[in-house]
Amino acid sequence: MVFTVTLNPAVDRTLFVERLRTDSSNRVRREARYAGGKGIDVSRALASMGVPTVALGFVGGFDGKEFEGRLLNEGVACDFTRISGEIRTNVIIHDEESGHETALLASGPEIQPVELMEFIEKLERLSDARYLVVSGSLPRGLTPAVYRRVIQVGNDRGARTVLDASGEALRLGIRARPSVIKPNRSELAELAGRELADVAAIVGFCRELQDQVPTVLVSLGPDGIVMVESGRALHARPPKVEVKSTVGAGDCAVAGFLHGLIRDESPAGCLRRAVASGTAATLNDGTGLCRPEDVARLVEQVTVEEV
Ligand SMILES: Nc1ncnc2c1ncn2[C@@H]1O[C@H](COP(=O)(O)OP(=O)(O)OP(=O)(O)O)[C@@H](O)[C@H]1O
Ligand SMILES: [Mg+2]
């Protein structure tokens, strides 16, 4: 089973208005609501690929019930830790005339120590965790060290652990030796504490991480992904596509990589699928993730070279 962890999930609510006027009333023409959060996106993308997953994390309140219902509708099983606070709602205002989106991001509830304890105990009881994906930002009340703990427990349960985080959470998470990390270029440069100007510099720094992280995937937006493992460094590039929105591209890349692993594909095959899935996500606007038919088409067009 693939478990995903989203510590600070959100209901994403997009309101479509003809033209946004500030200091005035705006009529909402339609609205859409989604279950959001980075680990949640990985679960949703995996479900669309036919891979069963269970979403873990903190959810509370009436909106939390709706959140779970939406996920179940998409084929994502949930085993959230219930909290006393209410799940946050992010509001995105989509101006139809200009295409501009204005996001109002909520910080969300504060996690209580006892809630964190319950969550960790739940992780410690996981019996069939083949993969554990830890992804996204931290809620109030938790320190970045929680990522280290989660990876530790995942490793102890025999799971292959995947960490997609930034800043301190990434730095501390790595100390617990995750199987895979997927920083983007700027997240990796922040970790390195220096600019990584080209692919050679990226590969060089990934080699420094090798004794702690067996597989480093560095996503480079339109330039695809560099994968560094012991004895191998590959760069996979997507074809040129017409990009509608890059929201969720990184999460779909993680899901695609896992899908490759689950299908027992070669390292290059998994990488190819990661790039195809990330790029497939860019073909859909808003919070749309990757469509399997787009992934299938793009996977044939991704080029892989040794670097
Ligand atoms: N402009 C683009 N054109 C083609 N493919 C893209 C583009 N942007 C992203 N992708 C695809 O998505 C993958 C992940 O994108 P990116 O490097 O932007 O991740 P990220 O910065 O972690 O994103 P996120 O904000 O979702 O966390 C890339 O490796 C690539 O395959
Ligand atoms: Mg990312």
JSON list of N, CA and C in Angstrom, two decimals, residues 2 4 38 41-51 53 131 133 162 164 180 182 217 225 227 248-281 289-292 295-296 299 302:
[
{"chain": "A", "resi": 2, "resn": "VAL", "atom": "N", "xyz": [0.40, 2.28, -0.70]},
{"chain": "A", "resi": 2, "resn": "VAL", "atom": "CA", "xyz": [1.10, 3.58, -0.67]},
{"chain": "A", "resi": 2, "resn": "VAL", "atom": "C", "xyz": [0.35, 4.49, 0.31]},
{"chain": "A", "resi": 4, "resn": "THR", "atom": "N", "xyz": [0.22, 8.30, 1.98]},
{"chain": "A", "resi": 4, "resn": "THR", "atom": "CA", "xyz": [0.73, 9.66, 1.83]},
{"chain": "A", "resi": 4, "resn": "THR", "atom": "C", "xyz": [0.43, 10.43, 3.12]},
{"chain": "A", "resi": 38, "resn": "LYS", "atom": "N", "xyz": [-0.25, 18.78, -0.66]},
{"chain": "A", "resi": 38, "resn": "LYS", "atom": "CA", "xyz": [0.68, 18.11, -1.57]},
{"chain": "A", "resi": 38, "resn": "LYS", "atom": "C", "xyz": [0.61, 16.59, -1.52]},
{"chain": "A", "resi": 41, "resn": "ASP", "atom": "N", "xyz": [-2.52, 15.55, -3.21]},
{"chain": "A", "resi": 41, "resn": "ASP", "atom": "CA", "xyz": [-2.36, 15.54, -4.67]},
{"chain": "A", "resi": 41, "resn": "ASP", "atom": "C", "xyz": [-1.69, 14.24, -5.14]},
{"chain": "A", "resi": 42, "resn": "VAL", "atom": "N", "xyz": [-0.67, 13.81, -4.39]},
{"chain": "A", "resi": 42, "resn": "VAL", "atom": "CA", "xyz": [0.01, 12.57, -4.78]},
{"chain": "A", "resi": 42, "resn": "VAL", "atom": "C", "xyz": [-0.99, 11.41, -4.73]},
{"chain": "A", "resi": 43, "resn": "SER", "atom": "N", "xyz": [-1.80, 11.36, -3.67]},
{"chain": "A", "resi": 43, "resn": "SER", "atom": "CA", "xyz": [-2.81, 10.30, -3.55]},
{"chain": "A", "resi": 43, "resn": "SER", "atom": "C", "xyz": [-3.83, 10.38, -4.69]},
{"chain": "A", "resi": 44, "resn": "ARG", "atom": "N", "xyz": [-4.30, 11.59, -4.98]},
{"chain": "A", "resi": 44, "resn": "ARG", "atom": "CA", "xyz": [-5.30, 11.74, -6.06]},
{"chain": "A", "resi": 44, "resn": "ARG", "atom": "C", "xyz": [-4.72, 11.32, -7.40]},
{"chain": "A", "resi": 45, "resn": "ALA", "atom": "N", "xyz": [-3.47, 11.72, -7.65]},
{"chain": "A", "resi": 45, "resn": "ALA", "atom": "CA", "xyz": [-2.84, 11.35, -8.92]},
{"chain": "A", "resi": 45, "resn": "ALA", "atom": "C", "xyz": [-2.65, 9.84, -9.00]},
{"chain": "A", "resi": 46, "resn": "LEU", "atom": "N", "xyz": [-2.20, 9.22, -7.91]},
{"chain": "A", "resi": 46, "resn": "LEU", "atom": "CA", "xyz": [-2.02, 7.77, -7.90]},
{"chain": "A", "resi": 46, "resn": "LEU", "atom": "C", "xyz": [-3.35, 7.06, -8.14]},
{"chain": "A", "resi": 47, "resn": "ALA", "atom": "N", "xyz": [-4.41, 7.56, -7.49]},
{"chain": "A", "resi": 47, "resn": "ALA", "atom": "CA", "xyz": [-5.72, 6.93, -7.68]},
{"chain": "A", "resi": 47, "resn": "ALA", "atom": "C", "xyz": [-6.12, 6.99, -9.16]},
{"chain": "A", "resi": 48, "resn": "SER", "atom": "N", "xyz": [-5.81, 8.11, -9.82]},
{"chain": "A", "resi": 48, "resn": "SER", "atom": "CA", "xyz": [-6.17, 8.23, -11.24]},
{"chain": "A", "resi": 48, "resn": "SER", "atom": "C", "xyz": [-5.36, 7.26, -12.09]},
{"chain": "A", "resi": 49, "resn": "MET", "atom": "N", "xyz": [-4.21, 6.81, -11.56]},
{"chain": "A", "resi": 49, "resn": "MET", "atom": "CA", "xyz": [-3.37, 5.84, -12.28]},
{"chain": "A", "resi": 49, "resn": "MET", "atom": "C", "xyz": [-3.75, 4.41, -11.92]},
{"chain": "A", "resi": 50, "resn": "GLY", "atom": "N", "xyz": [-4.74, 4.27, -11.05]},
{"chain": "A", "resi": 50, "resn": "GLY", "atom": "CA", "xyz": [-5.19, 2.94, -10.65]},
{"chain": "A", "resi": 50, "resn": "GLY", "atom": "C", "xyz": [-4.39, 2.34, -9.51]},
{"chain": "A", "resi": 51, "resn": "VAL", "atom": "N", "xyz": [-3.60, 3.18, -8.81]},
{"chain": "A", "resi": 51, "resn": "VAL", "atom": "CA", "xyz": [-2.80, 2.69, -7.68]},
{"chain": "A", "resi": 51, "resn": "VAL", "atom": "C", "xyz": [-3.53, 3.00, -6.38]},
{"chain": "A", "resi": 53, "resn": "THR", "atom": "N", "xyz": [-4.21, 3.98, -2.66]},
{"chain": "A", "resi": 53, "resn": "THR", "atom": "CA", "xyz": [-3.44, 4.73, -1.66]},
{"chain": "A", "resi": 53, "resn": "THR", "atom": "C", "xyz": [-4.32, 5.04, -0.45]},
{"chain": "A", "resi": 131, "resn": "TYR", "atom": "N", "xyz": [5.17, 1.94, 0.59]},
{"chain": "A", "resi": 131, "resn": "TYR", "atom": "CA", "xyz": [5.72, 3.29, 0.36]},
{"chain": "A", "resi": 131, "resn": "TYR", "atom": "C", "xyz": [5.04, 4.27, 1.31]},
{"chain": "A", "resi": 133, "resn": "VAL", "atom": "N", "xyz": [4.85, 8.46, 1.57]},
{"chain": "A", "resi": 133, "resn": "VAL", "atom": "CA", "xyz": [5.21, 9.73, 0.95]},
{"chain": "A", "resi": 133, "resn": "VAL", "atom": "C", "xyz": [4.90, 10.85, 1.92]},
{"chain": "A", "resi": 162, "resn": "VAL", "atom": "N", "xyz": [9.49, 8.53, 0.87]},
{"chain": "A", "resi": 162, "resn": "VAL", "atom": "CA", "xyz": [9.70, 9.58, -0.14]},
{"chain": "A", "resi": 162, "resn": "VAL", "atom": "C", "xyz": [9.42, 10.92, 0.52]},
{"chain": "A", "resi": 164, "resn": "ASP", "atom": "N", "xyz": [9.15, 15.03, 0.07]},
{"chain": "A", "resi": 164, "resn": "ASP", "atom": "CA", "xyz": [9.08, 16.20, -0.82]},
{"chain": "A", "resi": 164, "resn": "ASP", "atom": "C", "xyz": [8.77, 17.41, 0.07]},
{"chain": "A", "resi": 180, "resn": "VAL", "atom": "N", "xyz": [13.91, 8.32, -1.02]},
{"chain": "A", "resi": 180, "resn": "VAL", "atom": "CA", "xyz": [13.84, 9.22, -2.18]},
{"chain": "A", "resi": 180, "resn": "VAL", "atom": "C", "xyz": [13.54, 10.63, -1.69]},
{"chain": "A", "resi": 182, "resn": "LYS", "atom": "N", "xyz": [12.60, 14.62, -3.49]},
{"chain": "A", "resi": 182, "resn": "LYS", "atom": "CA", "xyz": [12.34, 15.29, -4.77]},
{"chain": "A", "resi": 182, "resn": "LYS", "atom": "C", "xyz": [12.31, 16.82, -4.62]},
{"chain": "A", "resi": 217, "resn": "LEU", "atom": "N", "xyz": [15.86, 12.97, -6.75]},
{"chain": "A", "resi": 217, "resn": "LEU", "atom": "CA", "xyz": [15.21, 13.45, -7.97]},
{"chain": "A", "resi": 217, "resn": "LEU", "atom": "C", "xyz": [15.16, 14.98, -7.87]},
{"chain": "A", "resi": 225, "resn": "ILE", "atom": "N", "xyz": [13.71, 16.28, -15.12]},
{"chain": "A", "resi": 225, "resn": "ILE", "atom": "CA", "xyz": [14.21, 15.81, -13.82]},
{"chain": "A", "resi": 225, "resn": "ILE", "atom": "C", "xyz": [15.60, 15.20, -13.97]},
{"chain": "A", "resi": 227, "resn": "MET", "atom": "N", "xyz": [18.03, 12.57, -12.07]},
{"chain": "A", "resi": 227, "resn": "MET", "atom": "CA", "xyz": [17.98, 11.53, -11.05]},
{"chain": "A", "resi": 227, "resn": "MET", "atom": "C", "xyz": [19.40, 11.08, -10.74]},
{"chain": "A", "resi": 248, "resn": "GLY", "atom": "N", "xyz": [0.56, 21.57, -9.03]},
{"chain": "A", "resi": 248, "resn": "GLY", "atom": "CA", "xyz": [0.48, 20.11, -8.86]},
{"chain": "A", "resi": 248, "resn": "GLY", "atom": "C", "xyz": [1.47, 19.32, -9.71]},
{"chain": "A", "resi": 249, "resn": "ALA", "atom": "N", "xyz": [2.31, 20.02, -10.50]},
{"chain": "A", "resi": 249, "resn": "ALA", "atom": "CA", "xyz": [3.25, 19.30, -11.38]},
{"chain": "A", "resi": 249, "resn": "ALA", "atom": "C", "xyz": [4.24, 18.47, -10.57]},
{"chain": "A", "resi": 250, "resn": "GLY", "atom": "N", "xyz": [4.78, 19.07, -9.51]},
{"chain": "A", "resi": 250, "resn": "GLY", "atom": "CA", "xyz": [5.75, 18.35, -8.68]},
{"chain": "A", "resi": 250, "resn": "GLY", "atom": "C", "xyz": [5.12, 17.13, -8.02]},
{"chain": "A", "resi": 251, "resn": "ASP", "atom": "N", "xyz": [3.89, 17.28, -7.57]},
{"chain": "A", "resi": 251, "resn": "ASP", "atom": "CA", "xyz": [3.20, 16.17, -6.91]},
{"chain": "A", "resi": 251, "resn": "ASP", "atom": "C", "xyz": [2.91, 15.04, -7.90]},
{"chain": "A", "resi": 252, "resn": "CYS", "atom": "N", "xyz": [2.53, 15.40, -9.12]},
{"chain": "A", "resi": 252, "resn": "CYS", "atom": "CA", "xyz": [2.27, 14.38, -10.13]},
{"chain": "A", "resi": 252, "resn": "CYS", "atom": "C", "xyz": [3.56, 13.67, -10.53]},
{"chain": "A", "resi": 253, "resn": "ALA", "atom": "N", "xyz": [4.68, 14.42, -10.52]},
{"chain": "A", "resi": 253, "resn": "ALA", "atom": "CA", "xyz": [5.98, 13.79, -10.82]},
{"chain": "A", "resi": 253, "resn": "ALA", "atom": "C", "xyz": [6.29, 12.73, -9.77]},
{"chain": "A", "resi": 254, "resn": "VAL", "atom": "N", "xyz": [6.04, 13.04, -8.50]},
{"chain": "A", "resi": 254, "resn": "VAL", "atom": "CA", "xyz": [6.26, 12.07, -7.42]},
{"chain": "A", "resi": 254, "resn": "VAL", "atom": "C", "xyz": [5.36, 10.84, -7.63]},
{"chain": "A", "resi": 255, "resn": "ALA", "atom": "N", "xyz": [4.09, 11.11, -7.94]},
{"chain": "A", "resi": 255, "resn": "ALA", "atom": "CA", "xyz": [3.14, 10.00, -8.16]},
{"chain": "A", "resi": 255, "resn": "ALA", "atom": "C", "xyz": [3.59, 9.14, -9.34]},
{"chain": "A", "resi": 256, "resn": "GLY", "atom": "N", "xyz": [4.04, 9.78, -10.41]},
{"chain": "A", "resi": 256, "resn": "GLY", "atom": "CA", "xyz": [4.49, 9.03, -11.60]},
{"chain": "A", "resi": 256, "resn": "GLY", "atom": "C", "xyz": [5.69, 8.16, -11.28]},
{"chain": "A", "resi": 257, "resn": "PHE", "atom": "N", "xyz": [6.62, 8.69, -10.50]},
{"chain": "A", "resi": 257, "resn": "PHE", "atom": "CA", "xyz": [7.80, 7.91, -10.14]},
{"chain": "A", "resi": 257, "resn": "PHE", "atom": "C", "xyz": [7.39, 6.66, -9.35]},
{"chain": "A", "resi": 258, "resn": "LEU", "atom": "N", "xyz": [6.49, 6.86, -8.38]},
{"chain": "A", "resi": 258, "resn": "LEU", "atom": "CA", "xyz": [5.99, 5.72, -7.58]},
{"chain": "A", "resi": 258, "resn": "LEU", "atom": "C", "xyz": [5.27, 4.71, -8.46]},
{"chain": "A", "resi": 259, "resn": "HIS", "atom": "N", "xyz": [4.49, 5.21, -9.40]},
{"chain": "A", "resi": 259, "resn": "HIS", "atom": "CA", "xyz": [3.76, 4.31, -10.29]},
{"chain": "A", "resi": 259, "resn": "HIS", "atom": "C", "xyz": [4.75, 3.42, -11.06]},
{"chain": "A", "resi": 260, "resn": "GLY", "atom": "N", "xyz": [5.86, 4.04, -11.51]},
{"chain": "A", "resi": 260, "resn": "GLY", "atom": "CA", "xyz": [6.91, 3.28, -12.19]},
{"chain": "A", "resi": 260, "resn": "GLY", "atom": "C", "xyz": [7.50, 2.21, -11.28]},
{"chain": "A", "resi": 261, "resn": "LEU", "atom": "N", "xyz": [7.77, 2.57, -10.03]},
{"chain": "A", "resi": 261, "resn": "LEU", "atom": "CA", "xyz": [8.34, 1.61, -9.08]},
{"chain": "A", "resi": 261, "resn": "LEU", "atom": "C", "xyz": [7.37, 0.44, -8.87]},
{"chain": "A", "resi": 262, "resn": "ILE", "atom": "N", "xyz": [6.09, 0.77, -8.73]},
{"chain": "A", "resi": 262, "resn": "ILE", "atom": "CA", "xyz": [5.08, -0.25, -8.48]},
{"chain": "A", "resi": 262, "resn": "ILE", "atom": "C", "xyz": [4.92, -1.17, -9.69]},
{"chain": "A", "resi": 263, "resn": "ARG", "atom": "N", "xyz": [5.14, -0.61, -10.88]},
{"chain": "A", "resi": 263, "resn": "ARG", "atom": "CA", "xyz": [5.08, -1.42, -12.10]},
{"chain": "A", "resi": 263, "resn": "ARG", "atom": "C", "xyz": [6.38, -2.16, -12.37]},
{"chain": "A", "resi": 264, "resn": "ASP", "atom": "N", "xyz": [7.33, -2.04, -11.44]},
{"chain": "A", "resi": 264, "resn": "ASP", "atom": "CA", "xyz": [8.64, -2.70, -11.59]},
{"chain": "A", "resi": 264, "resn": "ASP", "atom": "C", "xyz": [9.39, -2.25, -12.83]},
{"chain": "A", "resi": 265, "resn": "GLU", "atom": "N", "xyz": [9.26, -0.97, -13.16]},
{"chain": "A", "resi": 265, "resn": "GLU", "atom": "CA", "xyz": [9.97, -0.44, -14.32]},
{"chain": "A", "resi": 265, "resn": "GLU", "atom": "C", "xyz": [11.44, -0.21, -13.96]},
{"chain": "A", "resi": 266, "resn": "SER", "atom": "N", "xyz": [12.28, -0.07, -14.96]},
{"chain": "A", "resi": 266, "resn": "SER", "atom": "CA", "xyz": [13.70, 0.21, -14.74]},
{"chain": "A", "resi": 266, "resn": "SER", "atom": "C", "xyz": [13.84, 1.60, -14.13]},
{"chain": "A", "resi": 267, "resn": "PRO", "atom": "N", "xyz": [15.00, 1.93, -13.55]},
{"chain": "A", "resi": 267, "resn": "PRO", "atom": "CA", "xyz": [15.19, 3.30, -13.04]},
{"chain": "A", "resi": 267, "resn": "PRO", "atom": "C", "xyz": [14.89, 4.36, -14.10]},
{"chain": "A", "resi": 268, "resn": "ALA", "atom": "N", "xyz": [15.39, 4.15, -15.32]},
{"chain": "A", "resi": 268, "resn": "ALA", "atom": "CA", "xyz": [15.12, 5.13, -16.38]},
{"chain": "A", "resi": 268, "resn": "ALA", "atom": "C", "xyz": [13.62, 5.19, -16.69]},
{"chain": "A", "resi": 269, "resn": "GLY", "atom": "N", "xyz": [12.96, 4.03, -16.62]},
{"chain": "A", "resi": 269, "resn": "GLY", "atom": "CA", "xyz": [11.51, 3.97, -16.89]},
{"chain": "A", "resi": 269, "resn": "GLY", "atom": "C", "xyz": [10.72, 4.74, -15.84]},
{"chain": "A", "resi": 270, "resn": "CYS", "atom": "N", "xyz": [11.12, 4.59, -14.57]},
{"chain": "A", "resi": 270, "resn": "CYS", "atom": "CA", "xyz": [10.44, 5.31, -13.48]},
{"chain": "A", "resi": 270, "resn": "CYS", "atom": "C", "xyz": [10.63, 6.81, -13.66]},
{"chain": "A", "resi": 271, "resn": "LEU", "atom": "N", "xyz": [11.85, 7.19, -14.03]},
{"chain": "A", "resi": 271, "resn": "LEU", "atom": "CA", "xyz": [12.16, 8.61, -14.22]},
{"chain": "A", "resi": 271, "resn": "LEU", "atom": "C", "xyz": [11.34, 9.19, -15.38]},
{"chain": "A", "resi": 272, "resn": "ARG", "atom": "N", "xyz": [11.28, 8.42, -16.45]},
{"chain": "A", "resi": 272, "resn": "ARG", "atom": "CA", "xyz": [10.51, 8.82, -17.63]},
{"chain": "A", "resi": 272, "resn": "ARG", "atom": "C", "xyz": [9.03, 9.06, -17.24]},
{"chain": "A", "resi": 273, "resn": "ARG", "atom": "N", "xyz": [8.52, 8.15, -16.43]},
{"chain": "A", "resi": 273, "resn": "ARG", "atom": "CA", "xyz": [7.11, 8.25, -16.01]},
{"chain": "A", "resi": 273, "resn": "ARG", "atom": "C", "xyz": [6.90, 9.44, -15.08]},
{"chain": "A", "resi": 274, "resn": "ALA", "atom": "N", "xyz": [7.91, 9.74, -14.26]},
{"chain": "A", "resi": 274, "resn": "ALA", "atom": "CA", "xyz": [7.82, 10.90, -13.37]},
{"chain": "A", "resi": 274, "resn": "ALA", "atom": "C", "xyz": [7.72, 12.18, -14.20]},
{"chain": "A", "resi": 275, "resn": "VAL", "atom": "N", "xyz": [8.59, 12.30, -15.18]},
{"chain": "A", "resi": 275, "resn": "VAL", "atom": "CA", "xyz": [8.58, 13.51, -16.02]},
{"chain": "A", "resi": 275, "resn": "VAL", "atom": "C", "xyz": [7.27, 13.60, -16.81]},
{"chain": "A", "resi": 276, "resn": "ALA", "atom": "N", "xyz": [6.85, 12.49, -17.40]},
{"chain": "A", "resi": 276, "resn": "ALA", "atom": "CA", "xyz": [5.61, 12.49, -18.19]},
{"chain": "A", "resi": 276, "resn": "ALA", "atom": "C", "xyz": [4.42, 12.90, -17.31]},
{"chain": "A", "resi": 277, "resn": "SER", "atom": "N", "xyz": [4.38, 12.43, -16.07]},
{"chain": "A", "resi": 277, "resn": "SER", "atom": "CA", "xyz": [3.25, 12.74, -15.19]},
{"chain": "A", "resi": 277, "resn": "SER", "atom": "C", "xyz": [3.27, 14.20, -14.76]},
{"chain": "A", "resi": 278, "resn": "GLY", "atom": "N", "xyz": [4.46, 14.73, -14.47]},
{"chain": "A", "resi": 278, "resn": "GLY", "atom": "CA", "xyz": [4.59, 16.15, -14.12]},
{"chain": "A", "resi": 278, "resn": "GLY", "atom": "C", "xyz": [4.16, 17.02, -15.29]},
{"chain": "A", "resi": 279, "resn": "THR", "atom": "N", "xyz": [4.64, 16.69, -16.46]},
{"chain": "A", "resi": 279, "resn": "THR", "atom": "CA", "xyz": [4.29, 17.49, -17.63]},
{"chain": "A", "resi": 279, "resn": "THR", "atom": "C", "xyz": [2.81, 17.35, -17.97]},
{"chain": "A", "resi": 280, "resn": "ALA", "atom": "N", "xyz": [2.25, 16.16, -17.77]},
{"chain": "A", "resi": 280, "resn": "ALA", "atom": "CA", "xyz": [0.81, 15.96, -18.02]},
{"chain": "A", "resi": 280, "resn": "ALA", "atom": "C", "xyz": [-0.01, 16.90, -17.14]},
{"chain": "A", "resi": 281, "resn": "ALA", "atom": "N", "xyz": [0.48, 17.15, -15.92]},
{"chain": "A", "resi": 281, "resn": "ALA", "atom": "CA", "xyz": [-0.26, 18.04, -15.00]},
{"chain": "A", "resi": 281, "resn": "ALA", "atom": "C", "xyz": [-0.32, 19.47, -15.55]},
{"chain": "A", "resi": 289, "resn": "LEU", "atom": "N", "xyz": [-5.00, 17.74, -12.03]},
{"chain": "A", "resi": 289, "resn": "LEU", "atom": "CA", "xyz": [-3.77, 16.96, -11.96]},
{"chain": "A", "resi": 289, "resn": "LEU", "atom": "C", "xyz": [-3.52, 16.30, -13.33]},
{"chain": "A", "resi": 290, "resn": "CYS", "atom": "N", "xyz": [-2.80, 15.17, -13.34]},
{"chain": "A", "resi": 290, "resn": "CYS", "atom": "CA", "xyz": [-2.45, 14.55, -14.62]},
{"chain": "A", "resi": 290, "resn": "CYS", "atom": "C", "xyz": [-3.49, 13.53, -15.06]},
{"chain": "A", "resi": 291, "resn": "ARG", "atom": "N", "xyz": [-3.76, 13.50, -16.36]},
{"chain": "A", "resi": 291, "resn": "ARG", "atom": "CA", "xyz": [-4.69, 12.51, -16.90]},
{"chain": "A", "resi": 291, "resn": "ARG", "atom": "C", "xyz": [-3.88, 11.33, -17.44]},
{"chain": "A", "resi": 292, "resn": "PRO", "atom": "N", "xyz": [-4.34, 10.09, -17.13]},
{"chain": "A", "resi": 292, "resn": "PRO", "atom": "CA", "xyz": [-3.58, 8.91, -17.55]},
{"chain": "A", "resi": 292, "resn": "PRO", "atom": "C", "xyz": [-3.32, 8.87, -19.06]},
{"chain": "A", "resi": 295, "resn": "VAL", "atom": "N", "xyz": [-0.39, 11.06, -19.77]},
{"chain": "A", "resi": 295, "resn": "VAL", "atom": "CA", "xyz": [0.86, 10.44, -19.30]},
{"chain": "A", "resi": 295, "resn": "VAL", "atom": "C", "xyz": [1.31, 9.38, -20.31]},
{"chain": "A", "resi": 296, "resn": "ALA", "atom": "N", "xyz": [0.37, 8.53, -20.76]},
{"chain": "A", "resi": 296, "resn": "ALA", "atom": "CA", "xyz": [0.71, 7.44, -21.68]},
{"chain": "A", "resi": 296, "resn": "ALA", "atom": "C", "xyz": [1.31, 7.99, -22.98]},
{"chain": "A", "resi": 299, "resn": "VAL", "atom": "N", "xyz": [4.90, 9.79, -22.11]},
{"chain": "A", "resi": 299, "resn": "VAL", "atom": "CA", "xyz": [5.97, 8.91, -21.65]},
{"chain": "A", "resi": 299, "resn": "VAL", "atom": "C", "xyz": [6.83, 8.44, -22.84]},
{"chain": "A", "resi": 302, "resn": "VAL", "atom": "N", "xyz": [9.43, 11.42, -23.76]},
{"chain": "A", "resi": 302, "resn": "VAL", "atom": "CA", "xyz": [10.46, 11.89, -22.83]},
{"chain": "A", "resi": 302, "resn": "VAL", "atom": "C", "xyz": [11.81, 11.31, -23.26]}
]
